[in-house]
């Protein structure tokens, strides 16, 4: 744990001098580290028993012919919930990892267009299964310096959300364009959109506009919190533009390689 952590706020004064205010945030920072470690440890410990539960239930379902219908139904419910807990522990571990100071990015230059292609390739199967049409609008060959796995995960998450909350049979549009010293990636859906008051908050962990809906579709409420951390670690920004009833556009800006 750190010995001392200070936050500094500095501002110029009218007489040409400056004021600096130091806040001792050691206690807050230590509590935060302990919270993160605790969550990571619990998630890690839950992994093995959960894998065991889903493994045995799957085997039972696969290898036992003529199970009474109610047994089959109950085993199905157990499996669904074990899988849900699995996803939750995986997301909690991923979040603890990106929140920690030890989060390591392996960055390399890649053209924005190639980065989008990589993402789409990885999602192809899921897109076909879900009946969604993924359209790619404009793209750019400007390079960005990114951890390819991490950023394709972010884009993948945004596209999955677009499908999850958009309407089936509709399309999702993705694209990349140059901005001032940066590249702007976007994922646009034509679903119900997000009201103004929720737009900043959906990037907080566990914040969901409609808890029941998110749960039903297998959501953990952590995807956008993880995405935000990864984008910030790249000195980028992420936000959403939306009007209730007319879809949502998630925008990620990453610094361009000069
Ligand atoms: P979840 O696992 O619940 O999808 P996320 O962190 O990915 O968690 O998203 C947080 C919440 O933001 C969601 O529960 C949903 O209410 C809202 N949300 C995210 N993406 C969209 C979208 N494309 N359209 C409408 N609402 C969305």
PDB file of C-alpha atoms and ligand atoms in Angstrom:
ATOM      1  CA  UNK A   1       0.000   0.000   0.000  1.00  0.00           C
ATOM      2  CA  UNK A   2       1.266   3.528  -0.748  1.00  0.00           C
ATOM      3  CA  UNK A   3       2.792   5.583   2.113  1.00  0.00           C
ATOM      4  CA  UNK A   4       1.339   8.866   0.949  1.00  0.00           C
ATOM      5  CA  UNK A   5      -0.816  10.000  -1.938  1.00  0.00           C
ATOM      6  CA  UNK A   6      -1.547  13.649  -2.628  1.00  0.00           C
ATOM      7  CA  UNK A   7      -3.836  15.319  -5.107  1.00  0.00           C
ATOM      8  CA  UNK A   8      -2.638  18.689  -6.347  1.00  0.00           C
ATOM      9  CA  UNK A   9      -4.818  21.529  -7.583  1.00  0.00           C
ATOM     10  CA  UNK A  10      -2.988  24.561  -8.899  1.00  0.00           C
ATOM     11  CA  UNK A  11      -4.309  27.853 -10.252  1.00  0.00           C
ATOM     12  CA  UNK A  12      -2.698  31.158 -11.309  1.00  0.00           C
ATOM     13  CA  UNK A  13      -3.425  34.276  -9.204  1.00  0.00           C
ATOM     14  CA  UNK A  14      -4.112  37.742 -10.710  1.00  0.00           C
ATOM     15  CA  UNK A  15      -0.749  39.078  -9.457  1.00  0.00           C
ATOM     16  CA  UNK A  16       1.147  36.594 -11.627  1.00  0.00           C
ATOM     17  CA  UNK A  17       1.730  34.081  -8.850  1.00  0.00           C
ATOM     18  CA  UNK A  18       0.121  30.697  -8.304  1.00  0.00           C
ATOM     19  CA  UNK A  19      -1.714  28.842  -5.567  1.00  0.00           C
ATOM     20  CA  UNK A  20      -1.336  25.123  -5.109  1.00  0.00           C
ATOM     21  CA  UNK A  21      -3.588  23.099  -2.831  1.00  0.00           C
ATOM     22  CA  UNK A  22      -2.428  19.667  -1.709  1.00  0.00           C
ATOM     23  CA  UNK A  23      -5.030  17.153  -0.582  1.00  0.00           C
ATOM     24  CA  UNK A  24      -3.872  14.141   1.390  1.00  0.00           C
ATOM     25  CA  UNK A  25      -5.901  11.315  -0.208  1.00  0.00           C
ATOM     26  CA  UNK A  26      -3.765   8.476   1.226  1.00  0.00           C
ATOM     27  CA  UNK A  27      -6.687   6.951   3.159  1.00  0.00           C
ATOM     28  CA  UNK A  28      -9.053   7.000   0.182  1.00  0.00           C
ATOM     29  CA  UNK A  29      -6.410   5.569  -2.124  1.00  0.00           C
ATOM     30  CA  UNK A  30      -5.573   2.746   0.311  1.00  0.00           C
ATOM     31  CA  UNK A  31      -9.237   1.844   0.802  1.00  0.00           C
ATOM     32  CA  UNK A  32      -9.663   1.811  -2.974  1.00  0.00           C
ATOM     33  CA  UNK A  33      -6.706  -0.558  -3.444  1.00  0.00           C
ATOM     34  CA  UNK A  34      -8.057  -2.871  -0.733  1.00  0.00           C
ATOM     35  CA  UNK A  35     -11.515  -2.889  -2.330  1.00  0.00           C
ATOM     36  CA  UNK A  36     -10.022  -3.747  -5.702  1.00  0.00           C
ATOM     37  CA  UNK A  37      -7.827  -6.527  -4.317  1.00  0.00           C
ATOM     38  CA  UNK A  38     -10.732  -7.971  -2.351  1.00  0.00           C
ATOM     39  CA  UNK A  39     -13.007  -8.073  -5.407  1.00  0.00           C
ATOM     40  CA  UNK A  40     -10.247  -9.614  -7.517  1.00  0.00           C
ATOM     41  CA  UNK A  41      -9.521 -12.286  -4.880  1.00  0.00           C
ATOM     42  CA  UNK A  42     -13.162 -13.228  -4.375  1.00  0.00           C
ATOM     43  CA  UNK A  43     -13.755 -13.426  -8.126  1.00  0.00           C
ATOM     44  CA  UNK A  44     -10.687 -15.559  -8.543  1.00  0.00           C
ATOM     45  CA  UNK A  45     -11.742 -17.956  -5.762  1.00  0.00           C
ATOM     46  CA  UNK A  46     -15.246 -18.296  -7.239  1.00  0.00           C
ATOM     47  CA  UNK A  47     -13.960 -19.331 -10.640  1.00  0.00           C
ATOM     48  CA  UNK A  48     -13.050 -22.948  -9.856  1.00  0.00           C
ATOM     49  CA  UNK A  49     -16.242 -23.964  -7.999  1.00  0.00           C
ATOM     50  CA  UNK A  50     -18.381 -22.292 -10.663  1.00  0.00           C
ATOM     51  CA  UNK A  51     -16.612 -24.085 -13.480  1.00  0.00           C
ATOM     52  CA  UNK A  52     -17.153 -27.312 -11.564  1.00  0.00           C
ATOM     53  CA  UNK A  53     -20.902 -26.656 -11.146  1.00  0.00           C
ATOM     54  CA  UNK A  54     -21.502 -25.868 -14.803  1.00  0.00           C
ATOM     55  CA  UNK A  55     -19.255 -28.750 -15.883  1.00  0.00           C
ATOM     56  CA  UNK A  56     -21.158 -31.349 -13.864  1.00  0.00           C
ATOM     57  CA  UNK A  57     -24.568 -30.021 -14.846  1.00  0.00           C
ATOM     58  CA  UNK A  58     -23.619 -30.056 -18.521  1.00  0.00           C
ATOM     59  CA  UNK A  59     -22.352 -33.623 -18.215  1.00  0.00           C
ATOM     60  CA  UNK A  60     -25.542 -34.709 -16.482  1.00  0.00           C
ATOM     61  CA  UNK A  61     -27.666 -33.140 -19.204  1.00  0.00           C
ATOM     62  CA  UNK A  62     -25.554 -34.629 -21.996  1.00  0.00           C
ATOM     63  CA  UNK A  63     -25.143 -38.137 -20.659  1.00  0.00           C
ATOM     64  CA  UNK A  64     -28.420 -38.950 -18.947  1.00  0.00           C
ATOM     65  CA  UNK A  65     -31.137 -39.982 -21.346  1.00  0.00           C
ATOM     66  CA  UNK A  66     -34.770 -39.801 -20.310  1.00  0.00           C
ATOM     67  CA  UNK A  67     -34.404 -37.278 -17.527  1.00  0.00           C
ATOM     68  CA  UNK A  68     -37.842 -36.362 -16.179  1.00  0.00           C
ATOM     69  CA  UNK A  69     -38.870 -33.039 -17.708  1.00  0.00           C
ATOM     70  CA  UNK A  70     -38.789 -31.134 -14.427  1.00  0.00           C
ATOM     71  CA  UNK A  71     -35.242 -32.390 -13.682  1.00  0.00           C
ATOM     72  CA  UNK A  72     -34.147 -31.312 -17.138  1.00  0.00           C
ATOM     73  CA  UNK A  73     -35.771 -27.931 -16.622  1.00  0.00           C
ATOM     74  CA  UNK A  74     -34.171 -27.401 -13.191  1.00  0.00           C
ATOM     75  CA  UNK A  75     -30.731 -28.452 -14.431  1.00  0.00           C
ATOM     76  CA  UNK A  76     -31.149 -25.976 -17.275  1.00  0.00           C
ATOM     77  CA  UNK A  77     -31.886 -23.207 -14.778  1.00  0.00           C
ATOM     78  CA  UNK A  78     -28.854 -24.152 -12.659  1.00  0.00           C
ATOM     79  CA  UNK A  79     -26.645 -24.095 -15.755  1.00  0.00           C
ATOM     80  CA  UNK A  80     -27.973 -20.735 -16.921  1.00  0.00           C
ATOM     81  CA  UNK A  81     -27.295 -19.171 -13.542  1.00  0.00           C
ATOM     82  CA  UNK A  82     -23.873 -20.768 -13.149  1.00  0.00           C
ATOM     83  CA  UNK A  83     -22.965 -19.343 -16.556  1.00  0.00           C
ATOM     84  CA  UNK A  84     -24.240 -15.964 -15.490  1.00  0.00           C
ATOM     85  CA  UNK A  85     -22.076 -16.037 -12.382  1.00  0.00           C
ATOM     86  CA  UNK A  86     -19.159 -17.118 -14.538  1.00  0.00           C
ATOM     87  CA  UNK A  87     -19.591 -14.064 -16.740  1.00  0.00           C
ATOM     88  CA  UNK A  88     -19.867 -11.851 -13.698  1.00  0.00           C
ATOM     89  CA  UNK A  89     -16.658 -13.156 -12.109  1.00  0.00           C
ATOM     90  CA  UNK A  90     -14.824 -12.849 -15.432  1.00  0.00           C
ATOM     91  CA  UNK A  91     -16.007  -9.233 -15.806  1.00  0.00           C
ATOM     92  CA  UNK A  92     -15.143  -8.415 -12.184  1.00  0.00           C
ATOM     93  CA  UNK A  93     -11.644  -9.797 -12.701  1.00  0.00           C
ATOM     94  CA  UNK A  94     -11.274  -7.860 -15.949  1.00  0.00           C
ATOM     95  CA  UNK A  95     -12.429  -4.656 -14.235  1.00  0.00           C
ATOM     96  CA  UNK A  96     -10.088  -5.156 -11.256  1.00  0.00           C
ATOM     97  CA  UNK A  97      -7.287  -5.696 -13.754  1.00  0.00           C
ATOM     98  CA  UNK A  98      -7.898  -2.542 -15.807  1.00  0.00           C
ATOM     99  CA  UNK A  99      -8.480  -0.463 -12.647  1.00  0.00           C
ATOM    100  CA  UNK A 100      -5.201  -1.566 -11.088  1.00  0.00           C
ATOM    101  CA  UNK A 101      -2.001   0.399 -11.480  1.00  0.00           C
ATOM    102  CA  UNK A 102      -0.359  -2.707 -12.914  1.00  0.00           C
ATOM    103  CA  UNK A 103      -2.529  -2.755 -16.019  1.00  0.00           C
ATOM    104  CA  UNK A 104      -0.129  -3.251 -18.914  1.00  0.00           C
ATOM    105  CA  UNK A 105      -0.913  -2.238 -22.454  1.00  0.00           C
ATOM    106  CA  UNK A 106       1.033  -3.747 -25.332  1.00  0.00           C
ATOM    107  CA  UNK A 107       0.647  -0.947 -27.788  1.00  0.00           C
ATOM    108  CA  UNK A 108       1.509  -1.037 -31.462  1.00  0.00           C
ATOM    109  CA  UNK A 109       0.669   1.222 -34.391  1.00  0.00           C
ATOM    110  CA  UNK A 110      -2.219  -0.002 -36.528  1.00  0.00           C
ATOM    111  CA  UNK A 111      -4.398   1.666 -39.182  1.00  0.00           C
ATOM    112  CA  UNK A 112      -7.870   2.503 -37.865  1.00  0.00           C
ATOM    113  CA  UNK A 113      -9.381   0.606 -40.811  1.00  0.00           C
ATOM    114  CA  UNK A 114      -7.472  -2.586 -39.883  1.00  0.00           C
ATOM    115  CA  UNK A 115      -8.540  -2.256 -36.266  1.00  0.00           C
ATOM    116  CA  UNK A 116     -12.198  -2.129 -37.283  1.00  0.00           C
ATOM    117  CA  UNK A 117     -11.731  -5.104 -39.619  1.00  0.00           C
ATOM    118  CA  UNK A 118     -10.160  -7.119 -36.796  1.00  0.00           C
ATOM    119  CA  UNK A 119     -13.120  -6.382 -34.550  1.00  0.00           C
ATOM    120  CA  UNK A 120     -15.709  -7.262 -37.182  1.00  0.00           C
ATOM    121  CA  UNK A 121     -13.921 -10.490 -38.073  1.00  0.00           C
ATOM    122  CA  UNK A 122     -13.994 -11.586 -34.454  1.00  0.00           C
ATOM    123  CA  UNK A 123     -17.733 -10.986 -34.211  1.00  0.00           C
ATOM    124  CA  UNK A 124     -18.781 -12.401 -37.574  1.00  0.00           C
ATOM    125  CA  UNK A 125     -20.304 -15.630 -36.204  1.00  0.00           C
ATOM    126  CA  UNK A 126     -22.308 -13.885 -33.547  1.00  0.00           C
ATOM    127  CA  UNK A 127     -23.603 -11.300 -36.004  1.00  0.00           C
ATOM    128  CA  UNK A 128     -24.875 -13.934 -38.419  1.00  0.00           C
ATOM    129  CA  UNK A 129     -26.513 -15.903 -35.573  1.00  0.00           C
ATOM    130  CA  UNK A 130     -28.316 -12.858 -34.272  1.00  0.00           C
ATOM    131  CA  UNK A 131     -29.661 -11.758 -37.646  1.00  0.00           C
ATOM    132  CA  UNK A 132     -28.152  -8.300 -37.269  1.00  0.00           C
ATOM    133  CA  UNK A 133     -26.689  -6.499 -40.228  1.00  0.00           C
ATOM    134  CA  UNK A 134     -23.379  -4.801 -39.527  1.00  0.00           C
ATOM    135  CA  UNK A 135     -22.754  -1.933 -41.906  1.00  0.00           C
ATOM    136  CA  UNK A 136     -19.449  -0.198 -42.192  1.00  0.00           C
ATOM    137  CA  UNK A 137     -19.612   3.438 -43.180  1.00  0.00           C
ATOM    138  CA  UNK A 138     -16.491   5.525 -43.782  1.00  0.00           C
ATOM    139  CA  UNK A 139     -13.062   4.460 -42.598  1.00  0.00           C
ATOM    140  CA  UNK A 140      -9.571   5.947 -42.444  1.00  0.00           C
ATOM    141  CA  UNK A 141      -6.049   4.601 -42.722  1.00  0.00           C
ATOM    142  CA  UNK A 142      -4.709   6.966 -40.059  1.00  0.00           C
ATOM    143  CA  UNK A 143      -2.783   4.994 -37.477  1.00  0.00           C
ATOM    144  CA  UNK A 144      -3.454   4.739 -33.776  1.00  0.00           C
ATOM    145  CA  UNK A 145      -1.108   3.340 -31.120  1.00  0.00           C
ATOM    146  CA  UNK A 146      -3.145   0.722 -29.299  1.00  0.00           C
ATOM    147  CA  UNK A 147      -3.229  -2.582 -27.503  1.00  0.00           C
ATOM    148  CA  UNK A 148      -5.118  -4.358 -30.283  1.00  0.00           C
ATOM    149  CA  UNK A 149      -6.710  -7.017 -28.045  1.00  0.00           C
ATOM    150  CA  UNK A 150      -7.922  -4.431 -25.555  1.00  0.00           C
ATOM    151  CA  UNK A 151      -9.378  -2.036 -28.133  1.00  0.00           C
ATOM    152  CA  UNK A 152     -11.049  -4.759 -30.215  1.00  0.00           C
ATOM    153  CA  UNK A 153     -12.613  -5.880 -26.928  1.00  0.00           C
ATOM    154  CA  UNK A 154     -13.962  -2.349 -26.386  1.00  0.00           C
ATOM    155  CA  UNK A 155     -15.408  -2.121 -29.906  1.00  0.00           C
ATOM    156  CA  UNK A 156     -16.756  -5.664 -29.624  1.00  0.00           C
ATOM    157  CA  UNK A 157     -18.505  -4.718 -26.418  1.00  0.00           C
ATOM    158  CA  UNK A 158     -20.103  -1.646 -27.997  1.00  0.00           C
ATOM    159  CA  UNK A 159     -21.300  -3.685 -30.980  1.00  0.00           C
ATOM    160  CA  UNK A 160     -22.681  -6.409 -28.693  1.00  0.00           C
ATOM    161  CA  UNK A 161     -24.573  -3.771 -26.731  1.00  0.00           C
ATOM    162  CA  UNK A 162     -25.902  -2.264 -29.949  1.00  0.00           C
ATOM    163  CA  UNK A 163     -27.281  -5.674 -30.849  1.00  0.00           C
ATOM    164  CA  UNK A 164     -28.516  -6.433 -27.351  1.00  0.00           C
ATOM    165  CA  UNK A 165     -30.432  -3.190 -26.936  1.00  0.00           C
ATOM    166  CA  UNK A 166     -31.192  -2.516 -30.590  1.00  0.00           C
ATOM    167  CA  UNK A 167     -34.093  -4.226 -32.252  1.00  0.00           C
ATOM    168  CA  UNK A 168     -33.628  -7.624 -33.859  1.00  0.00           C
ATOM    169  CA  UNK A 169     -33.417  -7.624 -37.601  1.00  0.00           C
ATOM    170  CA  UNK A 170     -32.076  -4.095 -37.582  1.00  0.00           C
ATOM    171  CA  UNK A 171     -28.634  -2.922 -38.450  1.00  0.00           C
ATOM    172  CA  UNK A 172     -25.653  -1.549 -36.568  1.00  0.00           C
ATOM    173  CA  UNK A 173     -23.377   0.954 -38.263  1.00  0.00           C
ATOM    174  CA  UNK A 174     -19.691   1.286 -37.462  1.00  0.00           C
ATOM    175  CA  UNK A 175     -17.092   3.630 -38.863  1.00  0.00           C
ATOM    176  CA  UNK A 176     -13.896   5.567 -38.290  1.00  0.00           C
ATOM    177  CA  UNK A 177     -12.998   9.103 -39.338  1.00  0.00           C
ATOM    178  CA  UNK A 178     -10.202  11.570 -38.745  1.00  0.00           C
ATOM    179  CA  UNK A 179     -10.615  14.243 -36.116  1.00  0.00           C
ATOM    180  CA  UNK A 180      -8.230  16.900 -34.821  1.00  0.00           C
ATOM    181  CA  UNK A 181      -5.109  14.882 -33.904  1.00  0.00           C
ATOM    182  CA  UNK A 182      -7.256  11.833 -33.296  1.00  0.00           C
ATOM    183  CA  UNK A 183      -9.338   9.133 -34.879  1.00  0.00           C
ATOM    184  CA  UNK A 184     -13.010   8.919 -34.030  1.00  0.00           C
ATOM    185  CA  UNK A 185     -14.598   5.475 -34.037  1.00  0.00           C
ATOM    186  CA  UNK A 186     -18.336   5.087 -33.725  1.00  0.00           C
ATOM    187  CA  UNK A 187     -20.934   2.380 -33.225  1.00  0.00           C
ATOM    188  CA  UNK A 188     -24.479   3.446 -34.020  1.00  0.00           C
ATOM    189  CA  UNK A 189     -27.657   1.519 -33.347  1.00  0.00           C
ATOM    190  CA  UNK A 190     -31.317   2.189 -34.043  1.00  0.00           C
ATOM    191  CA  UNK A 191     -32.671   0.887 -30.752  1.00  0.00           C
ATOM    192  CA  UNK A 192     -34.514   2.692 -27.953  1.00  0.00           C
ATOM    193  CA  UNK A 193     -31.640   5.083 -27.172  1.00  0.00           C
ATOM    194  CA  UNK A 194     -30.568   6.393 -23.766  1.00  0.00           C
ATOM    195  CA  UNK A 195     -32.137   9.363 -21.957  1.00  0.00           C
ATOM    196  CA  UNK A 196     -29.882  12.319 -21.226  1.00  0.00           C
ATOM    197  CA  UNK A 197     -29.791  11.755 -17.462  1.00  0.00           C
ATOM    198  CA  UNK A 198     -28.338   8.246 -17.857  1.00  0.00           C
ATOM    199  CA  UNK A 199     -25.768   9.021 -20.539  1.00  0.00           C
ATOM    200  CA  UNK A 200     -22.783   9.756 -18.321  1.00  0.00           C
ATOM    201  CA  UNK A 201     -23.764   7.246 -15.654  1.00  0.00           C
ATOM    202  CA  UNK A 202     -23.864   4.122 -17.848  1.00  0.00           C
ATOM    203  CA  UNK A 203     -20.045   4.136 -17.772  1.00  0.00           C
ATOM    204  CA  UNK A 204     -20.105   3.568 -13.990  1.00  0.00           C
ATOM    205  CA  UNK A 205     -19.787   0.003 -12.782  1.00  0.00           C
ATOM    206  CA  UNK A 206     -23.122  -1.799 -12.317  1.00  0.00           C
ATOM    207  CA  UNK A 207     -25.140   1.165 -13.580  1.00  0.00           C
ATOM    208  CA  UNK A 208     -27.935  -0.100 -15.799  1.00  0.00           C
ATOM    209  CA  UNK A 209     -30.873   1.877 -17.104  1.00  0.00           C
ATOM    210  CA  UNK A 210     -33.125  -1.158 -16.948  1.00  0.00           C
ATOM    211  CA  UNK A 211     -31.755  -3.769 -14.533  1.00  0.00           C
ATOM    212  CA  UNK A 212     -34.260  -6.482 -15.435  1.00  0.00           C
ATOM    213  CA  UNK A 213     -33.657  -6.079 -19.151  1.00  0.00           C
ATOM    214  CA  UNK A 214     -29.890  -6.123 -18.763  1.00  0.00           C
ATOM    215  CA  UNK A 215     -30.019  -9.222 -16.577  1.00  0.00           C
ATOM    216  CA  UNK A 216     -32.320 -11.005 -18.973  1.00  0.00           C
ATOM    217  CA  UNK A 217     -29.972 -10.432 -21.867  1.00  0.00           C
ATOM    218  CA  UNK A 218     -27.025 -11.755 -19.844  1.00  0.00           C
ATOM    219  CA  UNK A 219     -25.567  -8.351 -19.013  1.00  0.00           C
ATOM    220  CA  UNK A 220     -23.392  -7.741 -15.971  1.00  0.00           C
ATOM    221  CA  UNK A 221     -23.457  -3.935 -15.963  1.00  0.00           C
ATOM    222  CA  UNK A 222     -19.666  -3.885 -16.147  1.00  0.00           C
ATOM    223  CA  UNK A 223     -18.987  -3.802 -19.884  1.00  0.00           C
ATOM    224  CA  UNK A 224     -18.964  -0.034 -20.334  1.00  0.00           C
ATOM    225  CA  UNK A 225     -16.988   0.523 -17.102  1.00  0.00           C
ATOM    226  CA  UNK A 226     -14.285  -1.818 -18.433  1.00  0.00           C
ATOM    227  CA  UNK A 227     -14.435  -0.121 -21.852  1.00  0.00           C
ATOM    228  CA  UNK A 228     -14.026   3.320 -20.301  1.00  0.00           C
ATOM    229  CA  UNK A 229     -10.943   2.267 -18.318  1.00  0.00           C
ATOM    230  CA  UNK A 230      -9.304   0.744 -21.377  1.00  0.00           C
ATOM    231  CA  UNK A 231      -9.972   3.849 -23.492  1.00  0.00           C
ATOM    232  CA  UNK A 232      -8.672   6.191 -20.754  1.00  0.00           C
ATOM    233  CA  UNK A 233      -5.512   4.078 -20.461  1.00  0.00           C
ATOM    234  CA  UNK A 234      -4.969   4.918 -24.158  1.00  0.00           C
ATOM    235  CA  UNK A 235      -5.386   8.668 -23.437  1.00  0.00           C
ATOM    236  CA  UNK A 236      -8.658   8.505 -25.346  1.00  0.00           C
ATOM    237  CA  UNK A 237     -12.260   9.427 -24.588  1.00  0.00           C
ATOM    238  CA  UNK A 238     -15.569   7.604 -24.794  1.00  0.00           C
ATOM    239  CA  UNK A 239     -19.078   9.021 -24.710  1.00  0.00           C
ATOM    240  CA  UNK A 240     -22.546   8.411 -26.051  1.00  0.00           C
ATOM    241  CA  UNK A 241     -24.811  10.629 -28.122  1.00  0.00           C
ATOM    242  CA  UNK A 242     -28.431   9.639 -28.057  1.00  0.00           C
ATOM    243  CA  UNK A 243     -32.003  10.757 -28.012  1.00  0.00           C
ATOM    244  CA  UNK A 244     -34.646   8.611 -26.418  1.00  0.00           C
ATOM    245  CA  UNK A 245     -36.442   6.664 -29.120  1.00  0.00           C
ATOM    246  CA  UNK A 246     -33.945   7.185 -31.903  1.00  0.00           C
ATOM    247  CA  UNK A 247     -30.937   5.003 -31.218  1.00  0.00           C
ATOM    248  CA  UNK A 248     -27.552   5.590 -29.666  1.00  0.00           C
ATOM    249  CA  UNK A 249     -24.103   6.350 -31.054  1.00  0.00           C
ATOM    250  CA  UNK A 250     -21.080   5.446 -28.929  1.00  0.00           C
ATOM    251  CA  UNK A 251     -18.006   7.465 -29.850  1.00  0.00           C
ATOM    252  CA  UNK A 252     -14.423   6.523 -28.985  1.00  0.00           C
ATOM    253  CA  UNK A 253     -11.640   9.001 -29.778  1.00  0.00           C
ATOM    254  CA  UNK A 254      -8.057   7.779 -29.760  1.00  0.00           C
ATOM    255  CA  UNK A 255      -4.973   9.921 -30.376  1.00  0.00           C
ATOM    256  CA  UNK A 256      -3.619   9.540 -33.917  1.00  0.00           C
ATOM    257  CA  UNK A 257       0.010   8.550 -34.459  1.00  0.00           C
ATOM    258  CA  UNK A 258       1.723  11.731 -35.672  1.00  0.00           C
TER     259      UNK A 258
HETATM  260  P1  LIG B   1     -24.752  -4.471 -19.494  1.00  0.00           P
HETATM  261  O1  LIG B   1     -24.012  -5.717 -19.177  1.00  0.00           O
HETATM  262  O2  LIG B   1     -25.932  -4.230 -18.604  1.00  0.00           O
HETATM  263  O3  LIG B   1     -25.055  -4.338 -20.947  1.00  0.00           O
HETATM  264  P2  LIG B   1     -22.950  -2.214 -19.895  1.00  0.00           P
HETATM  265  O4  LIG B   1     -21.959  -1.621 -18.962  1.00  0.00           O
HETATM  266  O5  LIG B   1     -22.459  -2.742 -21.198  1.00  0.00           O
HETATM  267  O6  LIG B   1     -23.712  -3.334 -19.070  1.00  0.00           O
HETATM  268  O7  LIG B   1     -24.067  -1.118 -20.178  1.00  0.00           O
HETATM  269  C1  LIG B   1     -24.662  -0.409 -19.081  1.00  0.00           C
HETATM  270  C2  LIG B   1     -26.091  -0.007 -19.420  1.00  0.00           C
HETATM  271  O8  LIG B   1     -26.091   0.977 -20.468  1.00  0.00           O
HETATM  272  C3  LIG B   1     -26.960  -1.129 -19.941  1.00  0.00           C
HETATM  273  O9  LIG B   1     -27.517  -1.892 -18.895  1.00  0.00           O
HETATM  274  C4  LIG B   1     -28.038  -0.370 -20.728  1.00  0.00           C
HETATM  275  O10 LIG B   1     -29.029   0.119 -19.824  1.00  0.00           O
HETATM  276  C5  LIG B   1     -27.264   0.841 -21.261  1.00  0.00           C
HETATM  277  N1  LIG B   1     -26.833   0.645 -22.674  1.00  0.00           N
HETATM  278  C6  LIG B   1     -25.614   0.265 -23.106  1.00  0.00           C
HETATM  279  N2  LIG B   1     -25.552   0.234 -24.445  1.00  0.00           N
HETATM  280  C7  LIG B   1     -26.768   0.622 -24.892  1.00  0.00           C
HETATM  281  C8  LIG B   1     -27.345   0.807 -26.207  1.00  0.00           C
HETATM  282  N3  LIG B   1     -26.641   0.594 -27.314  1.00  0.00           N
HETATM  283  N4  LIG B   1     -28.637   1.228 -26.261  1.00  0.00           N
HETATM  284  C9  LIG B   1     -29.360   1.457 -25.141  1.00  0.00           C
HETATM  285  N5  LIG B   1     -28.879   1.312 -23.888  1.00  0.00           N
HETATM  286  C10 LIG B   1     -27.601   0.891 -23.759  1.00  0.00           C
END
